[in-house]
Amino acid sequence: MSIFKIKGGKPLSGEIRPQGAKNEVLQVLCAVLLTDEKVRISNIPDIRDVNRLIEILMNLGVKVQKNGKGDYTFQANNLNLDYLKSEAFRKDGSSLRGSIMLMGPLLARFGEAYMPKPGGDKIGRRRLDTHFQGFFNLGAKYRFNPEEDFYGAEAKDGLTGTYMLLEEASVTGTANIVMAAVLAKGTTTIYNAACEPYLQQLCKMLNRMGAKISGIASNLLTIEGVESLSGTEHLVLPDMIEIGSWIGLAAMTKSELTIKDVSWENLGIIPDIFRKLGIKLERRGDDIYIPKQDNYEIERFIDGSILTISDAPWPGFTPDLLSIILVVATQAKGSVLIHQKMFESRLFFVDKLIDMGAQIILCDPHRATVIGLNQETPLKASELTSPDIRAGMSLLIAALSAKGTTIIHNIDQIDRGYENIDERLKAIGADITRI
Ligand SMILES: CC(=O)N[C@H]1[C@@H](OP(=O)(O)OP(=O)(O)OC[C@H]2O[C@@H](n3ccc(=O)[nH]c3=O)[C@H](O)[C@@H]2O)O[C@H](CO)[C@@H](O)[C@@H]1O
Ligand SMILES: C=C(OP(=O)(O)O)C(=O)O
């Protein structure tokens, strides 16, 4: 398995263009199964999770044509559903989280869907109840035989729309239920739906295919079922998690960076949260400009108490950027409490930052207090292993700011979500080698 060798402490400069959004692509790729017509999707990032999902679609019989970089046409007009019960699918499907979203479209179009336990980051318990509850509400029956190790949902007589109040605003769960409901008989109403830009994009694409979804961008979606869907073209948004990662990188390494074409209107609260850490960033057209800053000071709450940054379903702050916020805070002036509410094992990587000299108290699995070093003492180089995708990127940012040479193992975890990261970092001046 490859490793990264990083010589840190060099300021970076220049322009960087975000890749297409991983978590949106995983949704819209699954949606190609809802029609037998062609669906063209562009700005698809060349990352491990996405490539695996495309391979699964191909194994399922979807015709895949590459039109150019990140630009593909898919056609699901002759599928091999036997693959869903095969040993090969058991292995392929369990390699990424996003594959769970194959179920909604398959159930809607073919009345059956099977799924091995999906993969994704090991960041705590990741339940699938919302997905299945949604399918049951639409009339599907559960099928699980422990010896098969597959989850299954069947609806041989089709799905029927209904009202449902989700227990939690699950991102992939909402996507799955929406994709199941678009072809159901009658009207489905989903309250407490997730509404991340990923979902807004999915719903807009489905409407272009002929679906009737209203309430997009809110937590109350109404879906009038239709008989069938047609083909469409879809452009994937820039990856807001990558954009946040570049903001953090610029601040931590005292670099001047311009992040190109970020789609500001889809970034929600993300720029403001980085500003709370004292990071200056400017809107220039649709770009983000981050000037070189020798230090940045964390704000306090209005009553003078220590700032807390926590995650919440959209339009709250995404949990996928908390690890980046945490690492950037280690070199800020001041203190902050990071509260990761959703995932229970996502903060354990702070041990590695503590080894590098960061001042952090892990209060419990969900909360860490960071006392910033104000760029007075750089982090020390170290030998590290990346535990998950975002912690991996955080460690990479730490390494790029640290004094000396850091080795990061298990960089597959970073490649899962960040396209060609080493070459793109080199282009802005980083000293990083893939070995
Ligand atoms: C492939 C993909 O798109 N993955 C994203 C998706 O995962 P995924 O869709 O798997 O995550 P969910 O939204 O289902 O939930 C994530 C976790 O948060 C908890 N939870 C969720 C909603 C809520 O209102 N309260 C709550 O506590 C869940 O119990 C679960 O432990 O959304 C997560 C939450 O933004 C992101 O971290 C993942 O990157
Ligand atoms: C947790 C993440 O991904 P996944 O849901 O695919 O594990 C992430 O993108 O930060």
PDB file of C-alpha atoms and ligand atoms in Angstrom, residues 22-23 49 97 120-121 123 126 320 346 389-390 416, ligand 2:
ATOM      1  CA  LYS A  22     -18.050  12.821  -4.084  1.00  0.00           C
ATOM      2  CA  ASN A  23     -21.244  12.501  -2.083  1.00  0.00           C
ATOM      3  CA  ASP A  49     -15.190   5.340  -4.237  1.00  0.00           C
ATOM      4  CA  ARG A  97     -20.903   3.465   1.709  1.00  0.00           C
ATOM      5  CA  GLY A 120     -17.304   3.544   4.104  1.00  0.00           C
ATOM      6  CA  ASP A 121     -15.421   5.100   6.939  1.00  0.00           C
ATOM      7  CA  ILE A 123     -16.216   6.394  12.235  1.00  0.00           C
ATOM      8  CA  ARG A 126     -23.635   3.845  10.965  1.00  0.00           C
ATOM      9  CA  ASP A 320     -17.270  15.946   7.234  1.00  0.00           C
ATOM     10  CA  ARG A 346     -14.270  10.342  14.384  1.00  0.00           C
ATOM     11  CA  ILE A 389     -10.879   9.998   4.731  1.00  0.00           C
ATOM     12  CA  ARG A 390     -11.272  13.339   6.517  1.00  0.00           C
ATOM     13  CA  ARG A 416     -11.089   7.452  -1.599  1.00  0.00           C
TER      14      ARG A 416
HETATM   15  C1  LIG B   2     -17.672   9.792   5.838  1.00  0.00           C
HETATM   16  C2  LIG B   2     -17.491  10.030   4.554  1.00  0.00           C
HETATM   17  O1  LIG B   2     -17.732   9.182   3.543  1.00  0.00           O
HETATM   18  P1  LIG B   2     -18.526   7.784   3.558  1.00  0.00           P
HETATM   19  O2  LIG B   2     -19.912   8.101   3.988  1.00  0.00           O
HETATM   20  O3  LIG B   2     -18.461   7.360   2.128  1.00  0.00           O
HETATM   21  O4  LIG B   2     -17.777   6.884   4.500  1.00  0.00           O
HETATM   22  C3  LIG B   2     -16.967  11.347   4.090  1.00  0.00           C
HETATM   23  O5  LIG B   2     -17.080  11.623   2.872  1.00  0.00           O
HETATM   24  O6  LIG B   2     -16.424  12.113   4.902  1.00  0.00           O
END
